GROMACS .gro file of C-alpha atoms in nm:
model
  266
    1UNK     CA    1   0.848  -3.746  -0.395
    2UNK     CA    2   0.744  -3.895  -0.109
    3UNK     CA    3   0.941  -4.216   0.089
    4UNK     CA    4   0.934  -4.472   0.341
    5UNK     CA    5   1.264  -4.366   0.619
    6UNK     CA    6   1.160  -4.542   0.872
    7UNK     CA    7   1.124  -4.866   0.600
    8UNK     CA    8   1.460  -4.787   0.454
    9UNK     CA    9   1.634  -4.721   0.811
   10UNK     CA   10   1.476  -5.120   0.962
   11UNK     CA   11   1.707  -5.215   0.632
   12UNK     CA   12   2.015  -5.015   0.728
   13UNK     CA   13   2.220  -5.217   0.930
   14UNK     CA   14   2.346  -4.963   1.114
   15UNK     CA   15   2.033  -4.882   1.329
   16UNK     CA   16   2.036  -5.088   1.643
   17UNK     CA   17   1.867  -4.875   1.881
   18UNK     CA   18   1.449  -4.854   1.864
   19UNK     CA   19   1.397  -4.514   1.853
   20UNK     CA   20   1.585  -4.233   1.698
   21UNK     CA   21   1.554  -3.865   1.746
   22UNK     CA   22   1.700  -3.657   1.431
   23UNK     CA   23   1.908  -3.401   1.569
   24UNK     CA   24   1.811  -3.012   1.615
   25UNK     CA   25   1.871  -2.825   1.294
   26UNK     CA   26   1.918  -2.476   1.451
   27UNK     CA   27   1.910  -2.168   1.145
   28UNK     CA   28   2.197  -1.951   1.211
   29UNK     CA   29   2.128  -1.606   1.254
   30UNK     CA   30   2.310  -1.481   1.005
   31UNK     CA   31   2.059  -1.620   0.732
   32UNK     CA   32   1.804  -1.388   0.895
   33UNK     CA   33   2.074  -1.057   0.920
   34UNK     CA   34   2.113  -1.153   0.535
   35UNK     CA   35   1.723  -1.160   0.506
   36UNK     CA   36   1.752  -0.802   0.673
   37UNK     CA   37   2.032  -0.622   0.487
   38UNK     CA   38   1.904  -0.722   0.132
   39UNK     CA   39   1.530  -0.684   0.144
   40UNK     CA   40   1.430  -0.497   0.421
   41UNK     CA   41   1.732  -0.256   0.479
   42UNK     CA   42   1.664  -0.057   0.144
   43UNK     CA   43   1.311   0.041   0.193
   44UNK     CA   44   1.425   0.181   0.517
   45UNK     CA   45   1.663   0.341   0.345
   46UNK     CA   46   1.453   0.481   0.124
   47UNK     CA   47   1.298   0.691   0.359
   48UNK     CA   48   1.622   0.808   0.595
   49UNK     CA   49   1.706   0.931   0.246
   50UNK     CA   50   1.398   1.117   0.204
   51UNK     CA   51   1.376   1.285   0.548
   52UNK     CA   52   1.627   1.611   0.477
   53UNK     CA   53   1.377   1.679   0.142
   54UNK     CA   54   1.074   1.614   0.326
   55UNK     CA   55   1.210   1.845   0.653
   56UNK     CA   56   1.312   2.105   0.378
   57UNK     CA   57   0.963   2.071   0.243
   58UNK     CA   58   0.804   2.106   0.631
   59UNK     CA   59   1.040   2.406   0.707
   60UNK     CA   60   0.963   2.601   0.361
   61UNK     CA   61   0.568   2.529   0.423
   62UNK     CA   62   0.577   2.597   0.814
   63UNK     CA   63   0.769   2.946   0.736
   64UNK     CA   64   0.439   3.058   0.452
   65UNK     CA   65   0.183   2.843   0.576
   66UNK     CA   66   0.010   2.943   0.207
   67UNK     CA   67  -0.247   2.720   0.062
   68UNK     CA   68   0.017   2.472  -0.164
   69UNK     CA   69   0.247   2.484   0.121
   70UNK     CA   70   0.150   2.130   0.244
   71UNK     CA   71   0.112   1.963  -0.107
   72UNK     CA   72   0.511   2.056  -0.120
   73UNK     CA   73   0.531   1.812   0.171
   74UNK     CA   74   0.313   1.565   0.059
   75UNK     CA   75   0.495   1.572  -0.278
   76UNK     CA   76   0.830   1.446  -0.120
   77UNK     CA   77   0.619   1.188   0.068
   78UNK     CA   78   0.469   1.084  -0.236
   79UNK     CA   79   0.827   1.062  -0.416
   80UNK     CA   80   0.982   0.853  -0.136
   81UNK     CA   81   0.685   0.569  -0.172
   82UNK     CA   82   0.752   0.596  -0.528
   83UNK     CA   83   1.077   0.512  -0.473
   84UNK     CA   84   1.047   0.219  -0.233
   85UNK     CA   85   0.785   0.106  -0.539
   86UNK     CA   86   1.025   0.122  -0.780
   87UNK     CA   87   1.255  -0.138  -0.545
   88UNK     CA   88   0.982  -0.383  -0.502
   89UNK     CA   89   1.056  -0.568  -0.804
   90UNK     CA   90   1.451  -0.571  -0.762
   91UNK     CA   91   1.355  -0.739  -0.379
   92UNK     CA   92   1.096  -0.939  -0.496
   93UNK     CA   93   1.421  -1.154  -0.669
   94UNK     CA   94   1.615  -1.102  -0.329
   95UNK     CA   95   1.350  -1.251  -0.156
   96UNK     CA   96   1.386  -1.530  -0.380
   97UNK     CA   97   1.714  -1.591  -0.366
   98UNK     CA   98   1.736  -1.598   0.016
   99UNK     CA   99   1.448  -1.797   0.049
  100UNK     CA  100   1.640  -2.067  -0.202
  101UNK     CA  101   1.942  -2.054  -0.051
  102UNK     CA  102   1.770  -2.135   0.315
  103UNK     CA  103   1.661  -2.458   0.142
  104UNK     CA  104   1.968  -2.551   0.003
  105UNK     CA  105   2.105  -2.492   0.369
  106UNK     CA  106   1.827  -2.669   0.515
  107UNK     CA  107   1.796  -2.952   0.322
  108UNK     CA  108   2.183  -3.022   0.321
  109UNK     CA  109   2.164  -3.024   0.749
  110UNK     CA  110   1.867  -3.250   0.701
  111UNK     CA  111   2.094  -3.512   0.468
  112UNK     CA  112   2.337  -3.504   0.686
  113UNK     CA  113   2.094  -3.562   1.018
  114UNK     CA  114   1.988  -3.826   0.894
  115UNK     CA  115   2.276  -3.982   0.729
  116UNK     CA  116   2.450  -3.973   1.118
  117UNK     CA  117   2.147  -4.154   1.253
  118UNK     CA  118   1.995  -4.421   1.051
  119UNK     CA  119   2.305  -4.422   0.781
  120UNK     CA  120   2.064  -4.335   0.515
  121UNK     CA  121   2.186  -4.098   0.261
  122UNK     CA  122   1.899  -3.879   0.110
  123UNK     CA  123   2.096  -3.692  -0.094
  124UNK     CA  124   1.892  -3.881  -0.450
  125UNK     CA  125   1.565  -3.832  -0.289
  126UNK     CA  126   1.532  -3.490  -0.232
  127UNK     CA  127   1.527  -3.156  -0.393
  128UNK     CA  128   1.344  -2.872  -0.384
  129UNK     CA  129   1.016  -2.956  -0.586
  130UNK     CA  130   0.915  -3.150  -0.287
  131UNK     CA  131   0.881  -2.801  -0.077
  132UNK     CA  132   0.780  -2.596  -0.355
  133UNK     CA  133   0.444  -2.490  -0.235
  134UNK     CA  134   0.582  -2.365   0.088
  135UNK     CA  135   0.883  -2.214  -0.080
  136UNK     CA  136   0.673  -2.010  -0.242
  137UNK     CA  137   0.374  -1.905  -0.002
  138UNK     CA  138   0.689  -1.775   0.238
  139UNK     CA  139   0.838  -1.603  -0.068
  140UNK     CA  140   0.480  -1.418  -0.063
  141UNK     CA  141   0.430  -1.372   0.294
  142UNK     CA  142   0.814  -1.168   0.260
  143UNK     CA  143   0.657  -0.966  -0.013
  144UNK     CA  144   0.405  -0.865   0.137
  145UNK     CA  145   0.622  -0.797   0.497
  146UNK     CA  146   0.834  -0.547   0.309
  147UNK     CA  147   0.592  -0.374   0.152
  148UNK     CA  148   0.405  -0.325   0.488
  149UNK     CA  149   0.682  -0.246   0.655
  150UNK     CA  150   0.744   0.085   0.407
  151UNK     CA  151   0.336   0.184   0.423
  152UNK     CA  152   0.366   0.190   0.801
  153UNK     CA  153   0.700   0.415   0.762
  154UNK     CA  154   0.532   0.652   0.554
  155UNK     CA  155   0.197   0.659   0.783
  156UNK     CA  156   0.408   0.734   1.103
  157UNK     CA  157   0.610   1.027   0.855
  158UNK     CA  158   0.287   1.157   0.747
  159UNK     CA  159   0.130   1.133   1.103
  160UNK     CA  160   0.420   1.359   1.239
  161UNK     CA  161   0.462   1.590   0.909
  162UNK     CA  162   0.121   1.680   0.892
  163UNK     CA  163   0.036   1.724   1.261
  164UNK     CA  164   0.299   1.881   1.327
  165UNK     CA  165   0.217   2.168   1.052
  166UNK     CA  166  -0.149   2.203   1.198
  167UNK     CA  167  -0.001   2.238   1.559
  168UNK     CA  168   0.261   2.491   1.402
  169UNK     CA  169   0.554   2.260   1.569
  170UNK     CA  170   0.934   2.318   1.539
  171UNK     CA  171   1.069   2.149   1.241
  172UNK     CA  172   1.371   1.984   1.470
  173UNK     CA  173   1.080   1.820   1.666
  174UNK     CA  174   0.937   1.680   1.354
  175UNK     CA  175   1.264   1.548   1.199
  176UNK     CA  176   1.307   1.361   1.563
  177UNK     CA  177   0.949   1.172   1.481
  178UNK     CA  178   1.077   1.132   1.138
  179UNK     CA  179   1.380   0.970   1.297
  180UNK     CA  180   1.187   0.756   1.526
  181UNK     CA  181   0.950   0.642   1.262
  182UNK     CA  182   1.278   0.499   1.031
  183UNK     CA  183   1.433   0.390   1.332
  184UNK     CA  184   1.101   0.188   1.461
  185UNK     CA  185   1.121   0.045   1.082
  186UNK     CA  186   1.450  -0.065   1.105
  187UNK     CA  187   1.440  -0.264   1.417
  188UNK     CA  188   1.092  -0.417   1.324
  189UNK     CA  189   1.276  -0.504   1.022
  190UNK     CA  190   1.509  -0.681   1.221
  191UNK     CA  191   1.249  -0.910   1.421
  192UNK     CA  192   1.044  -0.987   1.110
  193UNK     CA  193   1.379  -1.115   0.928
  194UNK     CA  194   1.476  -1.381   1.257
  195UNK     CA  195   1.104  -1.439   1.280
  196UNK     CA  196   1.106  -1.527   0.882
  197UNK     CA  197   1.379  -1.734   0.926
  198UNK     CA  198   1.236  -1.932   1.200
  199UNK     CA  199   0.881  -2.009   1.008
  200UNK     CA  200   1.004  -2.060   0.710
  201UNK     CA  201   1.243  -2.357   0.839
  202UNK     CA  202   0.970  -2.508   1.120
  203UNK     CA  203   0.787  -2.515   0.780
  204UNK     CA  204   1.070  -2.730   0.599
  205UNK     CA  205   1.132  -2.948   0.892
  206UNK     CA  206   0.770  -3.007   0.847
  207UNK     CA  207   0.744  -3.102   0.506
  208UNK     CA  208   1.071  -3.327   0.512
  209UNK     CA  209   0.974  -3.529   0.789
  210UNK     CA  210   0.636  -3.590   0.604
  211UNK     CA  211   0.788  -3.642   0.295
  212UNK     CA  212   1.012  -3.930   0.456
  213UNK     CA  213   0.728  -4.084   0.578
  214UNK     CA  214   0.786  -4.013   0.936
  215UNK     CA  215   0.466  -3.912   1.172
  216UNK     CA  216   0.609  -3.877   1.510
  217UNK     CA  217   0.811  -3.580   1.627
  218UNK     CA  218   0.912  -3.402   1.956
  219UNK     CA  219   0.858  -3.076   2.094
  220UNK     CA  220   1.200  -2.900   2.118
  221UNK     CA  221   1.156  -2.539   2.314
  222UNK     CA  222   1.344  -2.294   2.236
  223UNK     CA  223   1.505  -2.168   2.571
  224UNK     CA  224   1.406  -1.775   2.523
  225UNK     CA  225   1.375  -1.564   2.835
  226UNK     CA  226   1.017  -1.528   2.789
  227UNK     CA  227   0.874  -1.795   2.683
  228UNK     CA  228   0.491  -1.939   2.608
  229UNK     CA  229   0.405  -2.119   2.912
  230UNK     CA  230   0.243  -2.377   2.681
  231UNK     CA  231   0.534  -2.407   2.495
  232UNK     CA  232   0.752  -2.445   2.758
  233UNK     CA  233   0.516  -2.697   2.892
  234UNK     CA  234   0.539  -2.905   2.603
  235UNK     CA  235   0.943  -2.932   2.566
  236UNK     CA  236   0.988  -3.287   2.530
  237UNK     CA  237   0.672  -3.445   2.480
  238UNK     CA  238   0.639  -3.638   2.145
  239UNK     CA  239   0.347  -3.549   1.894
  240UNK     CA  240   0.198  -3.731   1.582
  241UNK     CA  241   0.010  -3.575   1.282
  242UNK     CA  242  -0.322  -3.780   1.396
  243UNK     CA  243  -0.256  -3.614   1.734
  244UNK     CA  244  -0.059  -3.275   1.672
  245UNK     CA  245  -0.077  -2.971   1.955
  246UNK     CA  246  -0.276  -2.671   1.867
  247UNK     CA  247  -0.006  -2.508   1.649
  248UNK     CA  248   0.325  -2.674   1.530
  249UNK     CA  249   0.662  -2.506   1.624
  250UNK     CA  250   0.764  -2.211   1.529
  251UNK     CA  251   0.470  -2.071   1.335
  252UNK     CA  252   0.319  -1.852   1.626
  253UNK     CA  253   0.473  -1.489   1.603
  254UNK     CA  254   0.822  -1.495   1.702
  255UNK     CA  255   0.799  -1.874   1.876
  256UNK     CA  256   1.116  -1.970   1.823
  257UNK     CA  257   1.036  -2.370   1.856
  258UNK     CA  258   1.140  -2.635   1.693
  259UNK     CA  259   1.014  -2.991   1.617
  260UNK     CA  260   1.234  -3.300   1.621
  261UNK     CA  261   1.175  -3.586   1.387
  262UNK     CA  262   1.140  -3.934   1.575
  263UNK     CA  263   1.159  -4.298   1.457
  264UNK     CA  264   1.037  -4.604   1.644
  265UNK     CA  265   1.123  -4.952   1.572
  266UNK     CA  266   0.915  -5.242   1.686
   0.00000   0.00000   0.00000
C-alpha cells in the first residue's frame, strides 16, 4: 500500500539535514550464481548428458549412412529436449523461489536504508503484495530465458550433428561442436543469471521508492570497464518520474546501474 516517506521522515526528529540520499543497495553475486546453479545449470546438463548417446548415434549412422541412419540421431536429440521438458515444471518452482527470496533480501536492505537515514522503520508497511506484479512478470521473463536457452542448445547440436553427417565429418570433430554448443550454454547461462539479478532488483528499487511516495532519485553508474557512454554521463545527476531519462537503471541488457532514492526538505 502506498505511503507518504518523505511526510513521515519531516515528522522524525531525527532528520536534520534537507536532502537525503538512501544508500546503494548492491545484489550480491551470489544471488545470481544461485539463480545459475538451480535453474539454468540442469538444462545444460541435460544436454552434456546427452552428447555420448547422440555421438554414439552420429558414429553408428556415419559408419552405414542407410536411409534411418539419421532419424537414430535425431531420436537422441529428440529425447534430450524431452528431457529438459520434463524439468521445466520442477524450475518453474525454482524460479519462484529465488525470485522470492531476492525480495525478502531486497526489501530487508531497503528497511534498513531507510531506517539509518530518516529513522523510519518500514518494517509494518511493506510486504510483498506491493511488488507482486513485477515479481511475477520477472518470474516469466526467467521462464521463458531457460527455456530459450535449451532450444538454442539443441539448434547449435543439431546444426553440427546434421552437417556434419552430410559433409561425412569425423565424429571427434562433431562431439567438439557438441562441446562448444553446451559450453556456449553454460556461460550464457551465467550472464543471463547476473543480468536477472540486476533487472529484477532496479525493478524493486523502483517500485519501493514509488510506493513510499518518493519521486526524485539519482543516477548511480555502475563502474564496469565498458560502460554506456550515456550512462556514464549521467552518474550523479538526479531524475524525477515527470522527468525520467530514456530508460531507468539497470533494465538495458546487462547495464548494471542503479538508481538512488532522494528526499528533499523545504
Amino acid at each position: 500500500m502506498p505511503f507518504d516517506l518523505p511526510a513521515m521522515a519531516r515528522r522524525s526528529r531525527n532528520v536534520r539535514r534537507k536532502t537525503i540520499t538512501i544508500r546503494d543497495i548492491i545484489p550480491p553475486q551470489m544471488l545470481a550464481r544461485d539463480l545459475a546453479r538451480t535453474a539454468y545449470a540442469p538444462i545444460v546438463a541435460v544436454w552434456e548428458d546427452a552428447t555420448p548417446r547422440i555421438m554414439d548415434a552420429y558414429a553408428l549412422s556415419l559408419a552405414q549412412m542407410t536411409m534411418d541412419s539419421p532419424a537414430d540421431v535425431q531420436r537422441e536429440i529428440e529425447a534430450a529436449e524431452g528431457e529438459a521438458s520434463r524439468l521445466y515444471l520442477l524450475l518453474d518452482a525454482r524460479l519462484r523461489d529465488w525470485t522470492l527470496r531476492v525480495e525478502r533480501w531486497f526489501r530487508g536492505k531497503w528497511r534498513g536504508a531507510i531506517l539509518s537515514a530518516t529513522g523510519v522503520d518500514l518494517g509494518t508497511l511493506i510486504g510483498p503484495e506491493g511488488v507482486r506484479a513485477s515479481l511475477e512478470t520477472h518470474l516469466a521473463w526467467n521462464a521463458d530465458l531457460v527455456r530459450d536457452v535449451s532450444a538454442q542448445t539443441r539448434q547449435r547440436i543439431s546444426a553440427a550433428v546434421f552437417d556434419g553427417l552430410r559433409a561425412r565429418t569425423p565424429a571427434r570433430e562433431v562431439a567438439a561442436k557438441i562441446r562448444e554448443a553446451t559450453g556456449l550454454a553454460r556461460d550464457r547461462s551465467t550472464r543471463i543469471a547476473s543480468d536477472q539479478l540486476t533487472k529484477l532488483t532496479s525493478s524493486l528499487a523502483d517500485e519501493r521508492r514509488r510506493e513510499a511516495g518518493i519521486d526524485l532519485w539519482k543516477w548511480r553508474h555502475s563502474g564496469k570497464r565498458h560502460p554506456r557512454v550515456d550512462h556514464k554521463a549521467r552518474d550523479g545527476k538526479e531524475y524525477s518520474d515527470a522527468k525520467p531519462p530514456p530508460e531507468m537503471p539497470g533494465q538495458l541488457p546487462y547495464c548494471g546501474c542503479r538508481q538512488l532514492a532522494v528526499l528533499k526538505f523545504d
